[in-house]
Short mmCIF file of C-alpha atoms in Angstrom, two decimals:
data_model
loop_
_atom_site.label_atom_id
_atom_site.label_comp_id
_atom_site.label_asym_id
_atom_site.label_seq_id
_atom_site.Cartn_x
_atom_site.Cartn_y
_atom_site.Cartn_z
CA MET R 1 -35.76 4.30 -18.04
CA ILE R 2 -34.74 1.37 -19.71
CA GLU R 3 -37.43 -0.46 -17.58
CA ARG R 4 -39.95 2.01 -18.85
CA TRP R 5 -39.17 1.55 -22.63
CA ARG R 6 -38.55 -2.20 -22.38
CA VAL R 7 -42.93 -2.09 -21.39
CA ARG R 8 -44.03 0.68 -23.17
CA ARG R 9 -43.17 -1.42 -26.18
CA ARG R 10 -43.72 -4.58 -24.95
CA MET R 11 -40.24 -6.81 -24.99
CA THR R 12 -39.75 -9.71 -22.11
CA LYS R 13 -36.16 -9.04 -20.37
CA LYS R 14 -35.10 -11.63 -22.31
CA ALA R 15 -36.71 -10.80 -25.72
CA LEU R 16 -34.52 -7.25 -24.68
CA ALA R 17 -31.30 -9.52 -24.35
CA GLU R 18 -31.03 -11.12 -27.28
CA THR R 19 -31.83 -8.13 -29.34
CA MET R 20 -29.39 -6.68 -27.86
CA GLY R 21 -26.84 -9.50 -27.61
CA LEU R 22 -26.25 -9.72 -23.94
CA ASP R 23 -26.12 -12.25 -21.72
CA ARG R 24 -30.24 -12.08 -20.15
CA SER R 25 -28.46 -11.74 -16.22
CA TYR R 26 -26.50 -8.79 -16.90
CA VAL R 27 -29.69 -6.98 -18.83
CA SER R 28 -31.70 -8.28 -15.77
CA HIS R 29 -28.43 -6.53 -13.50
CA VAL R 30 -27.83 -3.30 -14.67
CA ALA R 31 -32.06 -2.69 -15.84
CA ALA R 32 -32.58 -2.70 -11.92
CA GLY R 33 -29.53 -0.64 -10.79
CA ARG R 34 -27.22 -3.31 -9.51
CA HIS R 35 -24.49 -2.47 -11.84
CA GLY R 36 -23.64 0.48 -14.03
CA ALA R 37 -24.36 0.57 -18.13
CA SER R 38 -21.65 0.89 -20.46
CA ALA R 39 -21.73 4.43 -23.12
CA SER R 40 -22.15 1.12 -25.71
CA PHE R 41 -24.70 -0.86 -23.62
CA ALA R 42 -26.92 2.07 -23.38
CA ARG R 43 -26.55 2.84 -27.05
CA LYS R 44 -27.57 -0.61 -27.46
CA ALA R 45 -31.08 -0.07 -25.59
CA GLU R 46 -31.53 2.99 -27.69
CA ALA R 47 -31.41 1.86 -30.20
CA VAL R 48 -33.18 -1.13 -30.00
CA LEU R 49 -36.20 -0.02 -27.55
CA ASN R 50 -36.33 2.73 -29.99
CA ALA R 51 -36.44 5.09 -26.97
CA GLY R 52 -35.96 9.21 -28.65
CA GLY R 53 -32.61 9.58 -27.27
CA GLU R 54 -34.35 9.43 -23.42
CA ILE R 55 -32.16 6.23 -22.55
CA TRP R 56 -28.89 7.63 -23.70
CA GLN R 57 -29.84 11.04 -21.90
CA ALA R 58 -31.12 9.20 -19.05
CA TRP R 59 -26.93 6.76 -18.95
CA GLN R 60 -25.63 10.70 -19.35
CA ALA R 61 -27.05 12.24 -16.39
CA ALA R 62 -26.33 9.26 -14.63
CA GLN R 63 -21.86 9.57 -15.37
CA PRO R 64 -21.29 11.82 -12.50
CA VAL R 65 -22.70 8.71 -10.02
CA HIS R 66 -21.48 5.96 -11.11
CA GLN R 67 -20.08 5.61 -14.82
CA ARG R 68 -17.62 8.35 -15.66
CA THR R 69 -15.38 7.42 -13.75
CA LEU R 70 -15.09 4.17 -14.96
CA ASP R 71 -15.75 5.35 -18.94
CA ALA R 72 -13.02 8.31 -17.91
CA ALA R 73 -10.51 5.92 -16.91
CA ARG R 74 -10.79 2.94 -18.93
CA GLY R 75 -7.85 0.47 -18.96
CA PRO R 76 -5.92 -1.18 -21.29
CA GLY R 77 -9.00 -2.95 -23.84
CA GLY R 78 -11.72 -1.07 -21.81
CA LEU R 79 -11.35 -3.32 -19.05
CA VAL R 80 -13.05 -1.96 -16.12
CA VAL R 81 -12.68 -4.47 -12.17
CA GLU R 82 -16.22 -4.57 -10.71
CA HIS R 83 -14.78 -6.51 -7.76
CA ASP R 84 -11.14 -7.58 -6.58
CA HIS R 85 -10.77 -9.40 -4.26
CA ALA R 86 -7.37 -10.62 -2.38
CA GLU R 87 -6.46 -13.61 -0.73
CA LEU R 88 -2.84 -14.40 1.31
CA GLY R 89 -3.17 -17.22 3.58
CA TYR R 90 0.13 -18.88 4.87
CA ASP R 91 0.73 -21.99 6.85
CA GLY R 92 3.86 -21.33 8.78
CA SER R 93 6.46 -22.21 6.24
CA THR R 94 4.08 -21.77 2.48
CA PHE R 95 2.31 -18.51 1.32
CA VAL R 96 -0.58 -19.28 -1.50
CA ALA R 97 -2.53 -16.61 -3.30
CA THR R 98 -5.42 -15.83 -4.77
CA MET R 99 -7.16 -13.74 -6.68
CA ARG R 100 -10.63 -13.69 -7.35
CA ARG R 101 -11.95 -10.63 -9.76
CA VAL R 102 -15.53 -10.06 -11.61
CA ILE R 103 -14.49 -7.54 -14.88
CA THR R 104 -16.23 -5.65 -17.35
CA ASN R 105 -15.29 -5.20 -20.73
CA THR R 106 -16.59 -1.37 -20.99
CA GLY R 107 -14.23 -0.22 -24.49
CA PRO R 108 -15.25 -1.48 -28.17
CA GLU R 109 -12.79 -4.46 -29.24
CA PRO R 110 -13.28 -8.65 -27.22
CA VAL R 111 -10.31 -9.29 -24.82
CA THR R 112 -8.00 -11.73 -25.46
CA ARG R 113 -4.82 -12.04 -22.61
CA TYR R 114 -4.87 -10.13 -18.88
CA LEU R 115 -1.73 -9.09 -17.54
CA VAL R 116 -0.27 -10.39 -13.69
CA ARG R 117 2.50 -9.54 -11.81
CA VAL R 118 3.94 -11.04 -9.30
CA SER R 119 7.11 -9.16 -7.29
CA VAL R 120 8.86 -10.65 -4.34
CA ASP R 121 11.09 -9.37 -1.17
CA ARG R 122 12.61 -10.94 0.95
CA HIS R 123 13.64 -8.71 3.06
CA PRO R 124 11.74 -4.99 3.04
CA GLY R 125 14.39 -1.69 3.74
CA ASP R 126 16.94 -4.46 3.24
CA PRO R 127 17.66 -3.71 -1.28
CA GLU R 128 20.80 -5.36 -0.63
CA ALA R 129 19.92 -8.83 0.96
CA SER R 130 16.91 -9.08 -0.99
CA ASN R 131 19.21 -8.96 -4.08
CA ARG R 132 21.86 -11.25 -3.01
CA LEU R 133 19.16 -14.29 -2.13
CA TYR R 134 17.68 -13.69 -5.73
CA ARG R 135 20.12 -14.17 -7.37
CA ARG R 136 22.26 -16.93 -5.21
CA ALA R 137 17.62 -18.91 -5.96
CA PRO R 138 16.26 -16.82 -8.18
CA LEU R 139 12.30 -17.57 -7.69
CA THR R 140 11.25 -20.25 -10.46
CA LEU R 141 8.16 -20.86 -12.08
CA ASP R 142 7.43 -23.85 -10.58
CA GLU R 143 7.70 -22.78 -7.37
CA LEU R 144 5.41 -20.12 -8.09
CA ASN R 145 2.55 -22.83 -9.67
CA PRO R 146 1.05 -20.18 -11.21
CA GLN R 147 -3.58 -21.64 -11.97
CA ALA R 148 -6.05 -19.22 -13.65
CA TRP R 149 -9.93 -19.41 -15.16
CA CYS R 150 -11.94 -17.45 -16.47
CA ASP R 151 -15.64 -18.22 -15.47
CA GLY R 152 -14.62 -22.00 -14.18
CA GLU R 153 -12.38 -22.39 -17.45
CA PRO R 154 -8.65 -22.85 -17.18
CA MET R 155 -6.79 -20.65 -19.12
CA ARG R 156 -3.77 -20.62 -21.34
CA GLN R 157 -1.10 -18.71 -19.75
CA VAL R 158 1.63 -17.03 -21.79
CA VAL R 159 5.34 -15.79 -19.99
CA LYS R 160 5.82 -12.01 -20.33
CA PHE R 161 8.98 -11.64 -18.14
CA ASP R 162 11.09 -13.99 -16.04
CA ARG R 163 13.49 -12.07 -14.01
CA ASP R 164 14.99 -13.71 -10.47
CA SER R 165 11.88 -11.43 -7.97
CA PHE R 166 9.31 -10.13 -10.83
CA LYS R 167 7.30 -11.87 -12.78
CA GLU R 168 5.38 -10.90 -15.83
CA ILE R 169 2.46 -13.12 -17.20
CA TRP R 170 -0.25 -13.24 -19.54
CA LEU R 171 -3.44 -14.81 -19.05
CA LYS R 172 -5.60 -15.33 -22.44
CA PHE R 173 -8.32 -15.71 -22.74
CA GLU R 174 -8.31 -19.61 -24.23
CA ASN R 175 -6.72 -23.27 -23.73
CA ASP R 176 -6.92 -26.53 -24.87
CA GLN R 177 -10.62 -26.84 -25.71
CA GLY R 178 -11.00 -23.43 -27.84
CA ARG R 179 -11.42 -20.06 -27.24
CA PHE R 180 -13.63 -17.46 -24.81
CA PRO R 181 -13.09 -13.86 -25.59
CA LEU R 182 -14.58 -11.26 -23.03
CA TYR R 183 -16.73 -9.36 -26.00
CA PRO R 184 -17.89 -5.81 -25.07
CA ASP R 185 -20.38 -4.81 -22.42
CA GLU R 186 -19.34 -9.16 -20.88
CA ARG R 187 -18.43 -9.62 -17.71
CA ALA R 188 -16.64 -12.29 -16.01
CA THR R 189 -15.38 -13.84 -13.18
CA LEU R 190 -10.83 -13.79 -13.18
CA GLU R 191 -9.51 -16.16 -10.78
CA TYR R 192 -5.75 -16.27 -10.13
CA SER R 193 -3.00 -18.75 -7.29
CA TYR R 194 0.52 -18.91 -7.09
CA ARG R 195 2.58 -20.22 -3.54
CA ILE R 196 5.79 -18.91 -2.52
CA GLY R 197 7.02 -20.19 0.23
CA ASP R 198 8.23 -17.75 3.43
CA ASP R 199 12.39 -18.17 3.35
CA LYS R 200 11.72 -15.56 -0.51
CA TRP R 201 8.73 -13.77 0.80
CA GLY R 202 8.99 -10.95 3.17
CA PRO R 203 5.69 -10.17 5.89
CA TRP R 204 4.30 -7.84 2.95
CA PHE R 205 1.52 -7.89 0.64
CA GLN R 206 0.75 -5.18 -1.71
CA ARG R 207 -1.74 -4.08 -3.52
CA ALA R 208 -1.62 -2.13 -7.31
CA ILE R 209 -5.20 -0.42 -9.11
CA ARG R 210 -4.12 -1.04 -11.86
CA LEU R 211 -7.30 -0.88 -14.04
CA PRO R 212 -10.70 1.67 -13.17
CA THR R 213 -11.31 -0.82 -10.58
CA ILE R 214 -15.09 0.04 -7.96
CA ASP R 215 -14.05 -2.27 -4.81
CA LEU R 216 -11.39 -4.01 -3.37
CA SER R 217 -10.95 -5.96 -0.12
CA VAL R 218 -8.32 -8.23 0.85
CA ARG R 219 -8.23 -11.15 3.19
CA LEU R 220 -5.09 -12.18 5.03
CA ARG R 221 -5.53 -15.80 7.14
CA PHE R 222 -2.87 -16.55 10.20
CA PRO R 223 -2.70 -19.17 11.79
CA THR R 224 -4.39 -18.22 15.21
CA ASP R 225 -0.46 -19.54 17.75
CA LEU R 226 1.49 -17.21 15.67
CA ASP R 227 -0.64 -14.26 17.43
CA ALA R 228 -0.14 -12.00 14.13
CA ILE R 229 -0.55 -8.18 14.83
CA VAL R 230 -0.90 -6.75 11.08
CA TRP R 231 -1.89 -3.14 9.85
CA GLY R 232 -1.20 -1.28 6.51
CA THR R 233 -0.38 2.17 4.66
CA GLU R 234 -1.61 3.58 1.42
CA THR R 235 -0.19 6.54 -1.85
CA SER R 236 -1.82 7.42 -4.36
CA GLU R 237 -0.66 10.08 -7.45
CA THR R 238 -1.90 12.52 -5.45
CA ALA R 239 -0.84 12.19 -1.98
CA GLU R 240 2.06 10.66 -0.15
CA ALA R 241 2.92 7.03 2.60
CA VAL R 242 -0.58 7.08 4.62
CA PRO R 243 -1.76 4.97 7.12
CA LEU R 244 -4.78 2.81 6.00
CA ARG R 245 -7.59 4.90 6.57
CA THR R 246 -10.50 1.89 7.41
CA PRO R 247 -9.25 0.12 9.93
CA ILE R 248 -8.06 -3.82 9.30
CA ASN R 249 -10.71 -6.58 10.52
CA ARG R 250 -9.85 -9.46 12.84
CA SER R 251 -11.61 -12.37 13.20
CA ARG R 252 -11.31 -15.77 13.55
CA GLU R 253 -11.70 -19.60 11.68
CA GLY R 254 -11.01 -22.44 13.24
CA ASP R 255 -6.98 -22.06 14.37
CA ALA R 256 -7.36 -19.25 11.54
CA ASP R 257 -6.99 -15.12 12.58
CA LEU R 258 -8.85 -13.38 9.58
CA PHE R 259 -7.78 -9.97 8.56
CA ASP R 260 -10.32 -8.60 6.77
CA TRP R 261 -10.00 -5.12 4.86
CA THR R 262 -12.54 -2.96 1.96
CA ALA R 263 -12.07 0.10 -0.50
CA THR R 264 -14.99 0.97 -2.38
CA GLY R 265 -14.02 3.90 -5.85
CA PRO R 266 -9.41 3.36 -5.14
CA PRO R 267 -7.85 6.13 -7.38
CA LEU R 268 -5.83 4.25 -10.37
CA ASN R 269 -2.00 3.91 -9.61
CA ALA R 270 -3.26 3.89 -5.66
CA ARG R 271 -1.23 0.76 -3.49
CA TYR R 272 -1.80 -0.77 -0.28
CA ARG R 273 0.69 -2.07 0.99
CA LEU R 274 0.01 -4.24 4.52
CA GLU R 275 2.08 -5.97 6.33
CA TRP R 276 2.07 -7.95 10.03
CA ARG R 277 5.29 -9.31 12.75
CA PHE R 278 4.28 -13.32 14.17
CA ARG R 279 4.15 -11.93 18.04
CA ASN R 280 5.33 -15.66 19.00
CA ARG R 281 7.69 -15.86 16.23
CA ASN R 282 9.55 -13.25 18.31
CA GLN R 283 12.66 -14.08 20.72
CA ASP R 284 10.87 -13.42 24.30
CA ALA R 285 12.51 -10.34 26.43
CA GLU R 286 11.58 -12.63 29.59
CA ASP R 287 13.67 -15.54 28.53
CA HIS R 288 16.25 -14.25 26.12
CA PRO R 289 18.04 -10.19 28.17
CA ASP R 290 19.49 -9.72 25.05
CA LEU R 291 15.98 -8.36 24.64
CA ARG R 292 15.38 -6.58 27.33
CA LEU R 293 16.92 -2.93 26.38
CA ALA R 294 15.03 -0.98 24.39
CA SER R 295 17.78 -0.27 21.94
CA ASP R 296 17.36 -3.83 20.76
CA ARG R 297 14.43 -4.44 20.66
CA MET R 298 13.82 -0.98 17.29
CA LYS R 299 16.34 -3.27 16.20
CA THR R 300 14.23 -6.51 16.11
CA ALA R 301 11.60 -3.42 14.43
CA GLY R 302 14.50 -3.07 11.49
CA ILE R 303 16.15 0.81 13.06
CA VAL R 304 19.37 0.80 12.41
CA GLN R 305 21.52 1.57 15.70
CA GLN R 306 24.39 3.95 17.05
CA GLY R 307 27.70 2.94 14.67
CA ASP R 308 26.63 1.96 11.53
CA PRO R 309 28.40 4.69 9.26
CA ILE R 310 24.69 5.21 7.22
CA LEU R 311 24.41 7.41 10.63
CA ASN R 312 26.81 10.16 9.78
CA ALA R 313 27.05 10.30 6.03
CA VAL R 314 25.17 13.20 4.49
CA ALA R 315 21.48 11.44 2.46
CA GLU R 316 21.43 11.25 -0.58
CA ARG R 317 19.10 13.82 -2.52
CA PHE R 318 16.10 12.63 -4.80
CA ASP R 319 15.54 14.47 -8.47
CA LEU R 320 12.76 15.04 -8.34
CA PRO R 321 10.48 14.09 -10.11
CA ALA R 322 12.37 11.80 -11.95
CA GLU R 323 12.81 9.04 -9.06
CA ALA R 324 10.03 10.03 -7.71
CA GLU R 325 8.41 6.25 -7.48
CA GLN R 326 11.86 5.36 -5.37
CA ALA R 327 10.06 8.41 -3.70
CA ARG R 328 7.84 7.35 -2.66
CA ASP R 329 8.32 3.48 -2.35
CA LEU R 330 10.58 4.66 0.82
CA VAL R 331 7.91 6.11 2.00
CA ASP R 332 6.77 3.10 2.41
CA GLN R 333 8.99 1.44 4.08
CA LEU R 334 9.17 4.51 6.82
CA PHE R 335 5.72 3.97 6.75
CA ALA R 336 5.22 0.34 7.42
CA ALA R 337 8.77 0.39 9.58
CA MET R 338 7.38 3.40 12.37
CA GLN R 339 3.99 0.91 12.57
CA ARG R 340 6.75 -1.87 13.49
CA VAL R 341 8.58 -0.07 16.10
CA ARG R 342 5.06 1.39 17.31
CA GLU R 343 4.41 -1.81 18.55
CA HIS R 344 7.15 -2.02 20.84
CA HIS R 345 6.79 1.77 21.77
CA VAL R 346 4.35 4.56 23.45
CA PHE R 347 5.30 7.52 21.64
CA GLY R 348 4.04 10.77 23.50
CA LYS R 349 6.00 13.70 22.15
CA GLY R 350 5.07 12.30 18.47
CA MET R 351 7.89 10.08 16.41
CA GLY R 352 10.11 10.29 13.13
CA LEU R 353 12.25 8.66 11.12
CA ALA R 354 14.40 8.51 8.47
CA ALA R 355 15.92 6.49 5.82
CA PRO R 356 19.37 6.15 6.47
CA GLN R 357 17.57 4.52 9.70
CA ILE R 358 16.64 1.93 7.80
CA GLY R 359 19.57 1.20 6.17
CA VAL R 360 18.43 3.98 2.94
CA GLY R 361 21.10 6.86 2.70
CA ARG R 362 18.88 8.59 0.28
CA ALA R 363 17.43 12.11 1.92
CA ALA R 364 13.79 10.77 2.99
CA ALA R 365 12.47 11.85 6.58
CA VAL R 366 9.09 11.11 8.17
CA VAL R 367 7.40 13.04 11.13
CA GLN R 368 4.21 11.48 12.99
CA PRO R 369 2.67 15.02 14.76
CA PRO R 370 1.68 13.91 18.59
CA GLY R 371 -2.12 13.07 18.42
CA ASP R 372 -4.15 10.69 17.14
CA ASP R 373 -5.71 12.56 14.55
CA ALA R 374 -2.64 14.69 13.85
CA ASP R 375 -1.63 13.71 9.92
CA PRO R 376 2.08 12.08 9.59
CA ILE R 377 4.68 14.57 7.42
CA VAL R 378 6.37 12.96 4.82
CA LEU R 379 10.03 15.56 3.65
CA LEU R 380 11.46 14.84 0.41
CA ASN R 381 15.32 17.07 -0.01
CA PRO R 382 14.85 18.92 3.24
CA ARG R 383 16.67 21.69 4.71
CA VAL R 384 16.27 24.12 7.23
CA VAL R 385 16.29 27.87 5.44
CA ASP R 386 15.93 29.67 8.59
CA ALA R 387 15.62 28.91 12.40
CA SER R 388 14.82 31.44 15.08
CA PRO R 389 17.39 32.32 17.70
CA ASP R 390 14.47 31.53 20.11
CA THR R 391 15.25 28.37 21.91
CA ASP R 392 14.60 25.53 24.89
CA GLU R 393 16.24 21.83 26.13
CA GLN R 394 14.21 19.54 26.43
CA TYR R 395 14.86 15.17 26.57
CA GLU R 396 15.37 13.32 23.54
CA GLY R 397 15.73 10.04 22.66
CA CYS R 398 16.65 8.66 19.19
CA LEU R 399 15.80 4.86 17.63
CA SER R 400 18.97 4.29 16.70
CA PHE R 401 20.53 4.04 19.77
CA PHE R 402 17.13 4.12 22.38
CA ASP R 403 18.36 2.97 26.35
CA VAL R 404 19.28 7.02 26.99
CA ARG R 405 17.84 10.11 26.85
CA GLY R 406 19.44 13.59 26.62
CA MET R 407 18.35 16.94 27.23
CA VAL R 408 19.12 18.73 23.48
CA PRO R 409 18.81 22.91 23.02
CA ARG R 410 16.80 23.20 19.06
CA PRO R 411 15.18 25.73 18.22
CA LEU R 412 11.49 27.01 18.26
CA ARG R 413 11.03 27.83 15.03
CA LEU R 414 12.03 26.30 11.82
CA GLU R 415 11.18 27.32 8.33
CA VAL R 416 12.31 24.29 6.26
CA GLU R 417 12.59 24.28 2.59
CA HIS R 418 11.18 20.63 0.84
CA THR R 419 10.53 19.34 -1.93
CA THR R 420 7.48 17.33 -3.21
CA ALA R 421 7.44 13.87 -5.81
CA HIS R 422 5.81 16.02 -8.13
CA GLY R 423 9.10 18.45 -8.18
CA GLN R 424 7.70 21.27 -6.28
CA ARG R 425 9.33 23.07 -3.86
CA THR R 426 7.57 24.69 -0.63
CA ILE R 427 8.47 25.79 2.74
CA THR R 428 7.06 24.97 5.73
CA VAL R 429 6.94 26.75 9.02
CA PHE R 430 7.14 24.30 12.57
CA GLU R 431 6.82 25.47 15.87
CA ASP R 432 7.67 24.25 19.40
CA ALA R 433 7.57 20.45 19.68
CA LEU R 434 7.25 19.79 16.00
CA ALA R 435 9.90 22.10 14.71
CA ARG R 436 12.63 18.78 17.91
CA LEU R 437 11.24 16.28 15.87
CA VAL R 438 11.72 17.95 11.94
CA ALA R 439 15.57 18.45 12.83
CA HIS R 440 15.76 15.93 15.11
CA GLU R 441 15.11 13.98 11.66
CA VAL R 442 16.65 16.85 9.66
CA ASP R 443 19.99 15.72 11.75
CA HIS R 444 19.79 12.48 10.41
CA LEU R 445 19.50 13.78 6.54
CA HIS R 446 22.80 15.52 7.11
CA GLY R 447 24.69 12.81 9.01
CA HIS R 448 24.66 14.51 12.69
CA LEU R 449 22.74 12.44 16.19
CA TYR R 450 21.39 14.89 19.55
CA LEU R 451 24.45 14.12 20.26
CA ASP R 452 26.74 16.38 18.39
CA ARG R 453 23.83 18.69 19.42
CA MET R 454 23.93 18.94 23.79
CA ARG R 455 25.64 21.72 25.27
CA PRO R 456 29.69 20.51 26.18
CA GLY R 457 30.17 18.40 29.26
CA THR R 458 25.89 17.81 29.21
CA GLU R 459 25.86 13.48 28.36
CA PRO R 460 22.39 11.28 27.74
CA ILE R 461 20.39 9.52 31.54
CA SER R 462 19.69 6.01 30.93
CA VAL R 463 16.22 5.43 29.68
CA SER R 464 15.19 4.44 33.14
CA GLU R 465 16.44 7.14 34.69
CA TYR R 466 13.61 9.66 32.34
CA LYS R 467 10.92 10.63 34.10
CA GLY R 468 9.06 11.66 30.45
CA THR R 469 8.13 8.16 28.64
CA GLY R 470 4.90 8.79 27.08
CA LYS R 471 4.35 12.31 27.81
CA ALA R 472 3.72 15.02 25.49
CA TRP R 473 7.47 18.02 25.38
CA GLY R 474 6.44 20.86 27.91
CA TYR R 475 5.53 24.53 26.62
CA GLU R 476 4.66 27.97 27.85
CA GLY R 477 1.92 28.44 25.19
CA PRO R 478 1.66 30.53 22.05
CA ARG R 479 4.69 33.70 21.98
#
């Protein structure tokens, strides 16, 4: 529509851009459909071309395709991120993070600053250990050495918060040579970077969507000789943490392995967390006999082992929705731990993990049913409200003492009350294998191990004697 009226008014593209007071290339990109137009842009084009309302009507009609999302969910100052690319490189001792964002000001006022956050956690899943580390050796701005540019111009930095393991920094659209605010309908490329030693950065990298974003991409760059394994989880305001919905692609560039992941139209407040493990830094079971046991491999994956008092304590319930953020963070940790565990074992029967097993005494558990396509089950504050009198006995394993398997009787049907992060209580019915998996995890949250459920006089058998590894439990079928 813009092109039609431009030709009708016998205006060149250059003249149109100058009359609108905008960059020529930006106007050309919008007219060609390569970039969405803001409401302000549409109104300017309508006024300059005197289109009788047709351009404005065309813009309104196009909203479901692209722009409605941007204008309905503006961030501070009306900023929209057209593309967000994050890259994390590692040289064996130091991580360097580089963020590059193409942003557009869709608001009515100039933007003069942009907030960035840096948060570190050396020991995910063990907050006490991380707290001790950063109290003893806090992260400093000098070692971060943050740098920032806007379209190649250095940006002044003003610290907003400076905590031991958390920083917030305002990037200002100015430097010693002058100011360069981002005016309405203008776009710019922001780039900033910082570095952290691996003594203060754990094996994770999280992207949080705090502004409306069209495209997101993440690249991890690791030395090939470390033989990295990378996985990730996604959390949104309407869904608990789940594995990333699209795969992480691995490639090689010289002596580095690249891990690339992308998302289109990520929802506001979504969080994407990538984690990794360096196989060539793990102890090898052949050279280190202490890792030949399954329980030792689980320990290296971060699973609390039998004998720790937390496994015999009742987990503290969440106050939901007041503690929704804490619950979501813990569920993220559980999914990450499950992925680490999968690197050590094939789970043909499905698997589950409760928060006490990663050292957190809160009432949260995750169950992954058998089957590649099955959706994971998140349980917050679960309790069994009814159980069928019909039971069966099957062998179970527990990640907290994985060297043995025990024959455990369980109800064939369970009704479990649990709570969503938003505070809504619901009752879910589980049967057969799912009932067994859920019962096992609910027991963990009440301080019980499956040993407490075995019949008197029966004892677990060693995993070397067990013949059911990697196979599903057997059931007679529908009753």
